[in-house]
Coordinates of C-alpha atoms and ligand atoms in Angstrom, one line a residue:
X1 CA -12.0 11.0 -38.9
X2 CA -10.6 14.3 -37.2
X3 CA -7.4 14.3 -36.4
X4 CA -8.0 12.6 -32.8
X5 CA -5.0 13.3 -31.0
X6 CA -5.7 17.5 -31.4
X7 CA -6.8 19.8 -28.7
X8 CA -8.5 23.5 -29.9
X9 CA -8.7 26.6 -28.6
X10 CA -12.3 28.5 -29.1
X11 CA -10.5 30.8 -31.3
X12 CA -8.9 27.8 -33.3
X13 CA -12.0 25.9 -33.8
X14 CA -14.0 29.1 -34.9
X15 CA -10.6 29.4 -37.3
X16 CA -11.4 26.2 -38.6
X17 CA -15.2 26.1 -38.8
X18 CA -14.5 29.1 -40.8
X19 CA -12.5 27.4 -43.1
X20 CA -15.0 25.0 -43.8
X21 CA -17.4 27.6 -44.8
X22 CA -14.8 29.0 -46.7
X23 CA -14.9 25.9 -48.4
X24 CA -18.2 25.3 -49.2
X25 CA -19.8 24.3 -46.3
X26 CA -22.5 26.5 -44.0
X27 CA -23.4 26.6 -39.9
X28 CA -26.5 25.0 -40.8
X29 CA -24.6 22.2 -42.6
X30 CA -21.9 21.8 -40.0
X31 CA -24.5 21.8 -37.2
X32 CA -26.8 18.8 -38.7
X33 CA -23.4 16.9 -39.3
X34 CA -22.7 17.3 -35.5
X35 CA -26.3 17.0 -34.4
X36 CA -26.8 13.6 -36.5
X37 CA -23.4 12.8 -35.2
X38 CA -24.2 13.1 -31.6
X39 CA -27.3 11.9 -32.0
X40 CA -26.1 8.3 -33.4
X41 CA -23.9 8.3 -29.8
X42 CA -27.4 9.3 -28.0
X43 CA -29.3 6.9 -29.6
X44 CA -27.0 3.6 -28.3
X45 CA -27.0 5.3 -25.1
X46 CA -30.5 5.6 -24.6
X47 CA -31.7 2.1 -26.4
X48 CA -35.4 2.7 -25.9
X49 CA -35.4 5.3 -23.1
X50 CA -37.2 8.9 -23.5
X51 CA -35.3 11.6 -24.3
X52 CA -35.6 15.1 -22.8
X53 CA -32.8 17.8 -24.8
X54 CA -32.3 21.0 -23.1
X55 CA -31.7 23.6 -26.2
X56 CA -30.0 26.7 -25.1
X57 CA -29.9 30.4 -27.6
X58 CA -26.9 29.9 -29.4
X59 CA -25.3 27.0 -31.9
X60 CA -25.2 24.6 -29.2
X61 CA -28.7 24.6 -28.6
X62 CA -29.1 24.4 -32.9
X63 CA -27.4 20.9 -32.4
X64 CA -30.2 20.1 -29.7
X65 CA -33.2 20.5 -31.5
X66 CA -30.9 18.6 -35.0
X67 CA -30.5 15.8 -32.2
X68 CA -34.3 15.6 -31.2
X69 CA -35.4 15.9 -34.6
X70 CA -33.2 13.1 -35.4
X71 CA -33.9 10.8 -32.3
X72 CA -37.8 11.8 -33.1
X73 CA -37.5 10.2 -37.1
X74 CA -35.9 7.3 -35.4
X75 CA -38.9 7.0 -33.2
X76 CA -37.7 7.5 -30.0
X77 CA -40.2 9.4 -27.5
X78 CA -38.5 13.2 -27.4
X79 CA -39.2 16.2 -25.5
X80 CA -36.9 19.8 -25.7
X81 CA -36.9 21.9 -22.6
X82 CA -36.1 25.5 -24.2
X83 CA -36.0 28.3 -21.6
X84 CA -34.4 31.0 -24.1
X85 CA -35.1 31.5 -27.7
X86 CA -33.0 30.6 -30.6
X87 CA -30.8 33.6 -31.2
X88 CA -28.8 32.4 -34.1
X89 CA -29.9 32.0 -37.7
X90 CA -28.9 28.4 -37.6
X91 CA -30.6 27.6 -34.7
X92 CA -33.7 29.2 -35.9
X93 CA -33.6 27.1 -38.4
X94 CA -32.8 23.8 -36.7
X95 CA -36.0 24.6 -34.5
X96 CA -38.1 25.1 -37.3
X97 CA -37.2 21.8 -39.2
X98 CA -38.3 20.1 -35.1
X99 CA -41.1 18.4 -35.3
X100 CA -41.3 17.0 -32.2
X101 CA -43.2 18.6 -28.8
X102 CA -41.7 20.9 -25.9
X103 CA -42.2 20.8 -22.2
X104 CA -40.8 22.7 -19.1
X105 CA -39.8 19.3 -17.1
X106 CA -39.0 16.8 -19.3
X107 CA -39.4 12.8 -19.9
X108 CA -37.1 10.9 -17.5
X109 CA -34.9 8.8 -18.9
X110 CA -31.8 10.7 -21.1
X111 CA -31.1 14.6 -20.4
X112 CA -29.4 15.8 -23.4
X113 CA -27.9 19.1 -22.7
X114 CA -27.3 21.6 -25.1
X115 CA -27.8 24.7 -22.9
X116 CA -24.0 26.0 -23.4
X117 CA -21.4 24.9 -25.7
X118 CA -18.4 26.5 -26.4
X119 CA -20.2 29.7 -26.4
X120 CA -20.7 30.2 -22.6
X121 CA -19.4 33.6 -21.9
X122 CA -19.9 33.9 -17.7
X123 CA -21.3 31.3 -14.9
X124 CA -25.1 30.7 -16.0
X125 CA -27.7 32.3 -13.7
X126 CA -29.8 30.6 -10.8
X127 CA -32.1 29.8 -12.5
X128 CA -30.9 27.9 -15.6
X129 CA -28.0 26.0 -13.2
X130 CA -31.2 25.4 -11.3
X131 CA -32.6 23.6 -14.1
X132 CA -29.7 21.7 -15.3
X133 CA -29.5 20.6 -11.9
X134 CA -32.7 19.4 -12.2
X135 CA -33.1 18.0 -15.4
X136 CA -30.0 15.9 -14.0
X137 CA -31.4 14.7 -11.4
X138 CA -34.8 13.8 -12.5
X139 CA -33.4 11.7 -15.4
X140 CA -31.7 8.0 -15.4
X141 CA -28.5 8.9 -17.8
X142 CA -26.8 12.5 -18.5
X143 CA -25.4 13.7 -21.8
X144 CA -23.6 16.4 -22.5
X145 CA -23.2 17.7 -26.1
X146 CA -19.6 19.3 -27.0
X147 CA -19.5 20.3 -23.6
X148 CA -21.4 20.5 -20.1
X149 CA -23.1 24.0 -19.6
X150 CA -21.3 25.7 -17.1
X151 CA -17.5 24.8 -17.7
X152 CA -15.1 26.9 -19.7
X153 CA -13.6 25.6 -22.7
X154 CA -10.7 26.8 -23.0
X155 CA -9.4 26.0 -19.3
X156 CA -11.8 23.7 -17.7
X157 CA -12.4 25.5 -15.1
X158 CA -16.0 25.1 -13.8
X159 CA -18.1 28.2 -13.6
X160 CA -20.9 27.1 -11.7
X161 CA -20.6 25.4 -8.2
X162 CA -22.8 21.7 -7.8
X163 CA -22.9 21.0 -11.9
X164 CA -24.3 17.4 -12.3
X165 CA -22.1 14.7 -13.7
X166 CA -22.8 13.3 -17.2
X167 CA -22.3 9.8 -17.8
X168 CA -21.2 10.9 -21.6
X169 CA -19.6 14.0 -23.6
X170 CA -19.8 14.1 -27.2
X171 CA -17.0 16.9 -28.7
X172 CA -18.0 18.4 -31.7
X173 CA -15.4 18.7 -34.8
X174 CA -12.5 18.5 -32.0
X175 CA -11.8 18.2 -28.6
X176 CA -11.4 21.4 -26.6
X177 CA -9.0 21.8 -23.4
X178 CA -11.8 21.7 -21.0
X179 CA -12.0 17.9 -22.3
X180 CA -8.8 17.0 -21.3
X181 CA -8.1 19.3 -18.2
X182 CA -9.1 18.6 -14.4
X183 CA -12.0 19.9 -12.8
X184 CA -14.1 20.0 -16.2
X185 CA -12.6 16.4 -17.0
X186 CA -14.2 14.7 -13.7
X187 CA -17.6 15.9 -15.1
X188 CA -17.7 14.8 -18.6
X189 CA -18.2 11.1 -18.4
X190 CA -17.0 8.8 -21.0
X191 CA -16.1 11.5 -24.3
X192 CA -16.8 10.6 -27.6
X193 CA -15.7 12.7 -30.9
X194 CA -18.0 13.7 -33.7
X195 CA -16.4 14.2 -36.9
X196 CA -17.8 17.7 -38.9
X197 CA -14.6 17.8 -41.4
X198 CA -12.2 19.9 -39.3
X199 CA -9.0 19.6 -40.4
X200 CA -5.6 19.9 -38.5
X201 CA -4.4 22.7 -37.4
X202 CA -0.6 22.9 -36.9
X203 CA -0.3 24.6 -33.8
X204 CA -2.7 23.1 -31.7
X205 CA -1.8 21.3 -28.9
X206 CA -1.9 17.7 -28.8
X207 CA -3.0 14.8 -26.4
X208 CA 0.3 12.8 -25.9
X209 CA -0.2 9.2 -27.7
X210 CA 1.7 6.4 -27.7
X211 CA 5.3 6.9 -29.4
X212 CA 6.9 4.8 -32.0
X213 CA 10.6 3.9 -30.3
X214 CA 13.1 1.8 -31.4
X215 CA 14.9 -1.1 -30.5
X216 CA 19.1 -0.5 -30.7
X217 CA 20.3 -1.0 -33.5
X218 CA 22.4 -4.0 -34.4
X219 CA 25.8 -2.4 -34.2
X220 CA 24.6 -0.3 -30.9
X221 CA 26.7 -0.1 -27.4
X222 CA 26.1 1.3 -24.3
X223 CA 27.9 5.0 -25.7
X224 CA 25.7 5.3 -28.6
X225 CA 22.9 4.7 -26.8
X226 CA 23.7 7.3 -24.5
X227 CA 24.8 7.6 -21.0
X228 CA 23.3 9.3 -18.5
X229 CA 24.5 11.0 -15.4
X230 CA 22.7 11.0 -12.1
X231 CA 23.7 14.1 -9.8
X232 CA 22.9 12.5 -6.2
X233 CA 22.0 14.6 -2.9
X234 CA 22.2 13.3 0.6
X235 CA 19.1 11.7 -0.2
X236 CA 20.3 8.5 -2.6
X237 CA 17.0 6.6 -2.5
X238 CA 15.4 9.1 -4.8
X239 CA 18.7 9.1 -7.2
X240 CA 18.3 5.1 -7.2
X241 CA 14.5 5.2 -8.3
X242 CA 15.7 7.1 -11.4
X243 CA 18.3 5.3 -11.9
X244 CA 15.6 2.2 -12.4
X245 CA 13.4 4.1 -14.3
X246 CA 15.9 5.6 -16.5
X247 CA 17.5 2.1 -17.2
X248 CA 14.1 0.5 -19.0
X249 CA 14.2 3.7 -20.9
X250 CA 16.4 3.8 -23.5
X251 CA 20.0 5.1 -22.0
X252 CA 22.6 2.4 -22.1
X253 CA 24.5 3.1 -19.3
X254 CA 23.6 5.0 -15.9
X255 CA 25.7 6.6 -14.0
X256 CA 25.3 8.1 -10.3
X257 CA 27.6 10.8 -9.1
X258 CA 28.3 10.5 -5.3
X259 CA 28.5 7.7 -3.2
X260 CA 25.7 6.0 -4.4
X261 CA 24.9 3.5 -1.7
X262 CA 22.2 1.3 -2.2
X263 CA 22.3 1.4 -5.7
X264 CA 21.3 -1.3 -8.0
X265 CA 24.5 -3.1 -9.2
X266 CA 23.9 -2.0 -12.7
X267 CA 24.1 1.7 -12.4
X268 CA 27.6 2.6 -11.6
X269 CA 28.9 5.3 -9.0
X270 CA 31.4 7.9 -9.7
X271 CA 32.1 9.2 -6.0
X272 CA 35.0 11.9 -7.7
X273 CA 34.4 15.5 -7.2
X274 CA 30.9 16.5 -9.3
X275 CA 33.2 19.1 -11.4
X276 CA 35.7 16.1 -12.3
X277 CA 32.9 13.4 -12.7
X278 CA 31.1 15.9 -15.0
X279 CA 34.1 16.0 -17.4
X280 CA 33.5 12.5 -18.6
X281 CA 32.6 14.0 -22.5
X282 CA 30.7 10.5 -23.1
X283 CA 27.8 12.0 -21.0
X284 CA 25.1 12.6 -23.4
X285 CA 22.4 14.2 -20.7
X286 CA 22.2 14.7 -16.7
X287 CA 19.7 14.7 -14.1
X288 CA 20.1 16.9 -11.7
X289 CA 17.4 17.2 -8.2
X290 CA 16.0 14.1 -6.8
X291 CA 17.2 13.7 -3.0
X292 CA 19.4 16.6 -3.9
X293 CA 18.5 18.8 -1.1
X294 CA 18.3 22.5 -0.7
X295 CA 21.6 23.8 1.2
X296 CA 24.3 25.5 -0.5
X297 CA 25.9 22.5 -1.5
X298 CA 22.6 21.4 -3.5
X299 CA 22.6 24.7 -4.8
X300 CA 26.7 24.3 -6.0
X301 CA 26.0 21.0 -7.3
X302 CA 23.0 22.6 -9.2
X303 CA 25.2 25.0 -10.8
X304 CA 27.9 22.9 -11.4
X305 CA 25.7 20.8 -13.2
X306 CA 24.1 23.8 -15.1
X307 CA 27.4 25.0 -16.2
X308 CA 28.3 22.2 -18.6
X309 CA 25.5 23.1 -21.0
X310 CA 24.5 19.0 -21.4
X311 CA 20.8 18.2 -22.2
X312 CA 19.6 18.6 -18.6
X313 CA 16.4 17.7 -16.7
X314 CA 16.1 19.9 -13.5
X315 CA 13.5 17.9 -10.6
X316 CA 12.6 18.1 -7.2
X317 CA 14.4 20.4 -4.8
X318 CA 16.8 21.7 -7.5
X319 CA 13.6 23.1 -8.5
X320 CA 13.8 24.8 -5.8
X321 CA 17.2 26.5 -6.3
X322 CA 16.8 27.6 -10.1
X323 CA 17.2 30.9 -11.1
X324 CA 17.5 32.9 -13.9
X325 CA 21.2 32.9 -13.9
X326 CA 21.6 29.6 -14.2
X327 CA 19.8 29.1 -16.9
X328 CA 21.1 32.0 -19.1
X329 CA 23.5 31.4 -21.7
X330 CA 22.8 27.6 -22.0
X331 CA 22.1 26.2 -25.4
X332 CA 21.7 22.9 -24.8
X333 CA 18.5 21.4 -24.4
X334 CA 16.8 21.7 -20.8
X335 CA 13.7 20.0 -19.7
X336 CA 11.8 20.9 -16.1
X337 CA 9.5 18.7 -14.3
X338 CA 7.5 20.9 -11.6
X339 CA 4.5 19.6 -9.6
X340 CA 2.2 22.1 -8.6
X341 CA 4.6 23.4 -5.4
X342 CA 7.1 23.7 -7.1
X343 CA 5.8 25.3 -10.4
X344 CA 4.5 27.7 -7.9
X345 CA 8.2 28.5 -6.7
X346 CA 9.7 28.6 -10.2
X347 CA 6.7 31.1 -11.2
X348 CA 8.3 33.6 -8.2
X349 CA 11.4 32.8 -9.1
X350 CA 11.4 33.5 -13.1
X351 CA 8.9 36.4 -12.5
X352 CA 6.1 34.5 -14.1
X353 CA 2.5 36.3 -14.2
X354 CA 0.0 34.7 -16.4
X355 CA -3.9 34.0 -16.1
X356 CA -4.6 30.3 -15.8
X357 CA -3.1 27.7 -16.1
X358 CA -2.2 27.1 -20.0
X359 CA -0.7 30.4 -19.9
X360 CA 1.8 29.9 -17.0
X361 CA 3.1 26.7 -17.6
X362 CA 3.9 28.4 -21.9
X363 CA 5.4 31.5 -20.1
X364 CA 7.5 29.5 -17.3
X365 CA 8.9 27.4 -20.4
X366 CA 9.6 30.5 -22.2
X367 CA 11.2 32.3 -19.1
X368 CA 13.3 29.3 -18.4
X369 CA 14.0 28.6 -22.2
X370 CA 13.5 25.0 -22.2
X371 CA 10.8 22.2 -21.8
X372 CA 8.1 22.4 -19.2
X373 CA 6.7 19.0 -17.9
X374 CA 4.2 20.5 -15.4
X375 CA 3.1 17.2 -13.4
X376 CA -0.3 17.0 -11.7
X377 CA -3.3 14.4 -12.8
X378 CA -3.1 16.4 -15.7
X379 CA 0.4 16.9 -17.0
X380 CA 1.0 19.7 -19.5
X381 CA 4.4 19.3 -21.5
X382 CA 5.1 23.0 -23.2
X383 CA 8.2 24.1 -25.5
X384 CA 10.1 27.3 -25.0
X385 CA 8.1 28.0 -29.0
X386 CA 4.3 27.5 -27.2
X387 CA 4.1 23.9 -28.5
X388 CA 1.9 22.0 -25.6
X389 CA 0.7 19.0 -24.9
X390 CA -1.4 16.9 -22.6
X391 CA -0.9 13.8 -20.9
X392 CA -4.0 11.2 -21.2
X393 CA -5.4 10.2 -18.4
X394 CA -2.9 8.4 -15.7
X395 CA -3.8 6.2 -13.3
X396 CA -4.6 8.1 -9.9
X397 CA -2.6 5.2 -8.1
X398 CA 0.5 7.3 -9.1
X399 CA 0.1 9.5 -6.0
X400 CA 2.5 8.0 -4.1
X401 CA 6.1 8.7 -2.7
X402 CA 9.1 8.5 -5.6
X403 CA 6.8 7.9 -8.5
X404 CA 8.1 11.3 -9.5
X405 CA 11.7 10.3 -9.0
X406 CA 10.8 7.3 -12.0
X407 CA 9.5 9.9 -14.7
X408 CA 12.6 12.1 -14.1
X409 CA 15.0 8.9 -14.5
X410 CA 12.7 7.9 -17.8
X411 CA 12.8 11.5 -19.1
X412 CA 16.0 12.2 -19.0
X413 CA 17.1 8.7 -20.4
X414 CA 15.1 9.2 -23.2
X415 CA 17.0 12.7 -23.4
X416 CA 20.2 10.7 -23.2
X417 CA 19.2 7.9 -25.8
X418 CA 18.8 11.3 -28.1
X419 CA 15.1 12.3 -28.0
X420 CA 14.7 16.4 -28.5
X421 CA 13.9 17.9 -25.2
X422 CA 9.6 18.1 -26.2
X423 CA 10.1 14.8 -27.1
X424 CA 11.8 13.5 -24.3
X425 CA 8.9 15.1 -22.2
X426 CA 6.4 14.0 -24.0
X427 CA 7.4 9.9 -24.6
X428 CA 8.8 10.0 -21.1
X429 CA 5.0 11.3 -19.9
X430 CA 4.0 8.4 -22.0
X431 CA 5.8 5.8 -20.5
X432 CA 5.1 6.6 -17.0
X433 CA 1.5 6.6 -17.6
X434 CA 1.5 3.1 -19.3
X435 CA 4.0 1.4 -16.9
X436 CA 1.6 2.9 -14.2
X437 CA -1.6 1.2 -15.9
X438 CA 0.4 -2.4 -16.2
X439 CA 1.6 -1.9 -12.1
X440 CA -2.4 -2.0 -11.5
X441 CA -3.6 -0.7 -8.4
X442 CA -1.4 0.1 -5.0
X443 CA 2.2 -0.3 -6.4
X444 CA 5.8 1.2 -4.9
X445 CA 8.0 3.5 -6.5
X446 CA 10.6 0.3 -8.1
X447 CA 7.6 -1.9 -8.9
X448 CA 6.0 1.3 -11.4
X449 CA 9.9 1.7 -12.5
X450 CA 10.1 -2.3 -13.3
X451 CA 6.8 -2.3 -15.9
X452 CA 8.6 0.5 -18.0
X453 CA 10.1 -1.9 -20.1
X454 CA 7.0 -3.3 -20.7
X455 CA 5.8 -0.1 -21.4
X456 CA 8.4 0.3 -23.7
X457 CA 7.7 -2.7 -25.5
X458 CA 4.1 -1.4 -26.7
X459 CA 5.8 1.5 -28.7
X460 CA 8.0 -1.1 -30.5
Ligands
LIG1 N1 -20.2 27.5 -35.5 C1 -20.3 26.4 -36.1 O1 -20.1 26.3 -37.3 C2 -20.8 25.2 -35.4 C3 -21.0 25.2 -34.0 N2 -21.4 24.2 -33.3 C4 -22.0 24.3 -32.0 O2 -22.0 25.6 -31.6 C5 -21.6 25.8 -30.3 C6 -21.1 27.2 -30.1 O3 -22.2 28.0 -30.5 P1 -22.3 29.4 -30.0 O4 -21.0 30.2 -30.3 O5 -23.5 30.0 -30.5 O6 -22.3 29.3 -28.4 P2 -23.3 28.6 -27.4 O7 -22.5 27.8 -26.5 O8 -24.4 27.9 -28.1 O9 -24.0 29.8 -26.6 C7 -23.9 31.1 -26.9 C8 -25.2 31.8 -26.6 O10 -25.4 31.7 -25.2 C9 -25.4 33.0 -24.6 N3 -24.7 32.9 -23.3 C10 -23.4 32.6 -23.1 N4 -23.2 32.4 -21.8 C11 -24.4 32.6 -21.2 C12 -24.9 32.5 -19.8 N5 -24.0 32.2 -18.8 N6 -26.1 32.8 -19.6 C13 -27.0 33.1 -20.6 N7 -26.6 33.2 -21.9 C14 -25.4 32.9 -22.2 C15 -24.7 33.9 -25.6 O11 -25.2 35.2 -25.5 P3 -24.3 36.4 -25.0 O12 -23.0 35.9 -24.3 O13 -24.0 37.2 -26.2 O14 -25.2 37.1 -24.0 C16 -25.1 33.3 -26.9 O15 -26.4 33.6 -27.2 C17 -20.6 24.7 -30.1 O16 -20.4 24.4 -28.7 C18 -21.2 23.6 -30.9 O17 -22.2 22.9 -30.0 C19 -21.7 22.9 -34.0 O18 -23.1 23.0 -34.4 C20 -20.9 22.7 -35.2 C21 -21.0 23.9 -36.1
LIG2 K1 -23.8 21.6 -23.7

C-alpha cells in the first residue's frame, strides 16, 4: 500500500510519478494501475447500475476511458461523455484500447468524473461546469476520480461556484491537500486511495494519526513526568479547563499561577509574584494565554513568561500581545495555537505575507521560530523547518466555548511530559480530536477534557 498517512504536492507527485518511470514503469502503465484501481472502488459502488464516465484531455480523463473499458469487460452497461479530445499520448492510447460507446448525456445511474485531475490549471468554462453540473444531477451516485473537476489540488480551494457533491473520491498514488483541506473536503464524499507504487517522500506533509504514548514508567514521579505551569488572567475559568485537559495528558503535576479560584483540587495554585513563581527550575513547560486578558498586565505576564526561555505554548489573547521581541533570542521550544482571528493578528504582527493558506501558516512558524498549531475544522500543525501536518477530520461538535482552552492544556502537557514541540502539536491535535469523537454529540468544555484519558488509552 502507499504510504497512507502522506499528503503531496502536484509538484511532489509529478517528482514521484517520475521516479517510477525512472524505474521502469511508463504513464500508460501507471494510468491502467489507477484506472483498474478506481475502477474496482466503482464497480462496488455501482453493483449493477449504468455507468456514464466523463473523460476530460489530459491523464485524468486517460484513467476514464481505463475505468470504462474496465467496467465494460466486467459487463456493466457504460457510456463516456468526452467533450474535448485526448491531448496526451497516454490518453490517446487509453481511448483507443475503449471499446465501449459514447454519448453527450449519459446513462443515469453512476457519473464518473474524470474531466480534471490534478491538472486543472484555471476555473473550467460555462459550459463544461455546466455539464458536470448536469451529469450530477441527472445521475443517482457521483464519483469523482483523484479529484472533483473544478477544485485546486494543492489548496482546496474551489474554483468554480455550485460544483455537485460526490458521494465518493478515489486519490490516485496519494492523497493531495485538496483531500484533506476545507471547502474541497465537504465535496469529495467518502475518499478512497489507489495504490500505483508511489513511494514516500520525506518531506511531505502528513495526515496526523494516532500516536504510540507511553505509560510512566515504573520508577516515575510527578517531576519526571514533568510539571507544568499555568499562567492565569483575570479570567480563571479558561486556566481551569486546561488545567483538566492537561492533567489526562501526560504531565504529572499542574500548576496554576495566580489565585486560582475554582480550581480542581488537584492542580495546585502558586498565588506568589509570576517572576518568583516562575523560578521554580522543576517547571519543565508553561502555558501562557487562556483568560489572560489583553491589558498591560497580560502583556507583562506575557513577557515575563517569555523571558524564562521554558518550552512554551502561547493561546488565546496572549496571541494577541506577541511580538517579535518577544520571541527573539529564545531557544527553547515554543508552540502557537491560533484560530483563524487570531492567526490573522499574528500575520500583522510578524509581518507575514503569503498566498494561501499552506504558505502562511509555514511562514508565521518560521517568523515566530517555533510550532504553528493553526486551529480551524482543519488544523495545520507546521515546524519553524516547513514540516506540516494535518489534523483528520474532528468532530464539528467541537465548536463550542473552552474547547480551545482543553487542547492548549493537552498540548502543553504533552510538552511538559517531554514531547518535541511538532510532536507536542501534533499528538496533542490527536487527542483532542479522539476525546471529542468518545464525548459524542453536544458536550461542555470539562466533559471533552474528561474523555482525554480515554483518548489516551487508545495510543497505549
Ligand atoms: N502522470 C502520471 O503518470 C499519472 C497521472 N494520472 C492522472 O493524471 C492526472 C493529471 O493529468 P494531467 O496532468 O494530464 O492533468 P488533467 O487534470 O487530466 O488535465 C490537464 C488537461 O486539462 C487542460 N485544462 C486544465 N484546466 C482546464 C480548464 N479549466 N478548462 C479546460 N482545460 C483545462 C490542460 O490544458 P492546458 O491547461 O494546457 O490548457 C490539460 O490538457 C491525475 O489527476 C491522475 O488522474 C494517473 O493516471 C496516474 C499516472
Ligand atoms: K476528476
Amino acid at each position: 500500500m502507499p504510504p497512507s498517512d502522506q499528503v503531496l504536492t502536484v509538484a511532489q507527485m509529478q517528482a514521484a510519478e517520475q521516479a517510477l518511470i525512472d524505474g521502469g514503469e511508463s504513464v500508460d502503465s501507471l494510468m491502467l494501475k489507477a484506472g483498474r484501481g478506481a475502477a474496482e472502488w466503482i464497480f462496488r459502488l455501482a453493483v449493477d447500475r449504468p455507468v456514464t464516465v466523463l473523460c476530460g484531455p489530459g491523464n485524468n480523463g486517460g484513467d476514464g476511458y481505463v475505468i470504462a473499458e474496465t467496467l465494460r469487460a466486467w459487463d456493466l452497461p457504460v457510456t463516456v461523455v468526452a467533450p474535448l479530445e485526448p491531448a496526451t499520448d497516454a490518453a490517446r492510447n487509453a481511448r483507443t484500447a475503449y471499446w465501449g460507446g459514447f454519448s453527450a448525456v449519459g446513462h443515469g445511474g453512476v457519473f464518473v468524473d474524470c474531466l480534471f485531475g490534478s491538472g486543472l490549471s484555471r476555473p473550467l468554462g460555462d459550459e463544461l461546469a455546466g455539464l458536470v453540473r448536469t451529469l450530477a444531477g441527472t445521475h443517482a451516485s457521483c464519483v469523482a476520480v483523484d479529484l472533483p473537476s473544478g477544485i485546486s489540488s494543492d489548496d482546496g480551494v474551489l474554483l468554480n461556484e455550485d460544483l455537485p457533491r460526490y458521494d465518493l473520491t478515489v486519490a490516485l498514488g496519494a492523497w493531495k491537500f485538496a483531500h484533506r483541506l476545507l471547502p474541497a473536503r465537504k465535496a469529495m464524499g467518502e475518499l478512497r486511495l489507489v495504490d500505483i507504487g508511489v513511494a514516500r517522500v520525506d518531506e511531505a506533509a502528513r495526515v496526523i494519526s494516532r500516536p504510540a504514548l507511553a505509560a510512566p514508567t515504573q520508577d516515575a514521579h510527578k517531576y519526571t513526568r514533568g510539571l507544568l505551569a499555568i499562567v492565569e488572567g483575570p479570567m480563571p475559568g479558561a486556566a481551569a479547563l486546561a488545567a483538566s485537559g492537561a492533567v489526562h495528558a501526560g504531565a504529572g503535576y499542574i500548576k496554576v499561577l495566580g489565585e486560582a479560584s475554582g480550581l480542581p483540587v488537584w492542580a495546585v495554585a502558586d498565588p506568589r509574584p509570576l517572576d518568583e513563581a516562575l523560578e521554580d527550575r522543576r517547571i519543565a513547560a508553561l502555558l501562557v494565554g487562556p483568560g489572560l486578558g489583553r491589558d498591560g498586565a497580560a502583556e507583562a505576564k506575557l513577557e515575563a513568561a517569555l523571558a524564562f526561555d521554558l518550552p512554551t505554548l502561547v493561546d488565546a489573547d496572549a496571541l494577541h500581545l506577541l511580538n517579535p521581541a518577544m520571541v527573539a533570542g529564545r531557544s527553547a521550544p515554543l508552540v502557537i495555537t491560533p484560530h483563524a482571528g487570531e492567526f490573522a493578528a499574528l500575520a500583522q504582527a510578524f509581518g507575514v505575507e503569503a498566498e494561501g493558506r499552506i504558505d502562511a501558516v509555514r511562514a508565521l512558524a518560521s517568523a515566530v521560530g517555533g510550532v504553528v498549531g493553526a486551529k480551524g475544522p482543519d488544523t495545520l500543525v507546521a515546524g519553524s523547518n516547513g514540516r506540516l501536518a494535518i489534523a483528520p477530520p474532528a468532530s464539528s461538535w467541537l465548536s463550542t466555548a473552552g474547547t480551545g482552552d482543553v487542547l492548549a492544556g493537552i498540548i502543553a502537557s504533552r510538552l511538559a511530559s517531554g514531547d518535541d514541540a511538532f510532536a507536542a502539536a501534533c499528538h496533542g491535535v490527536w487527542l483532542h480530536g479522539e476525546a471529542a469523537r468518545r464525548a459524542g454529540p453536544a458536550f461542555s468544555a470539562s466533559e471533552l477534557a474528561a474523555h482525554v484519558s480515554g483518548a489516551y488509552a487508545a495510543c497505549l
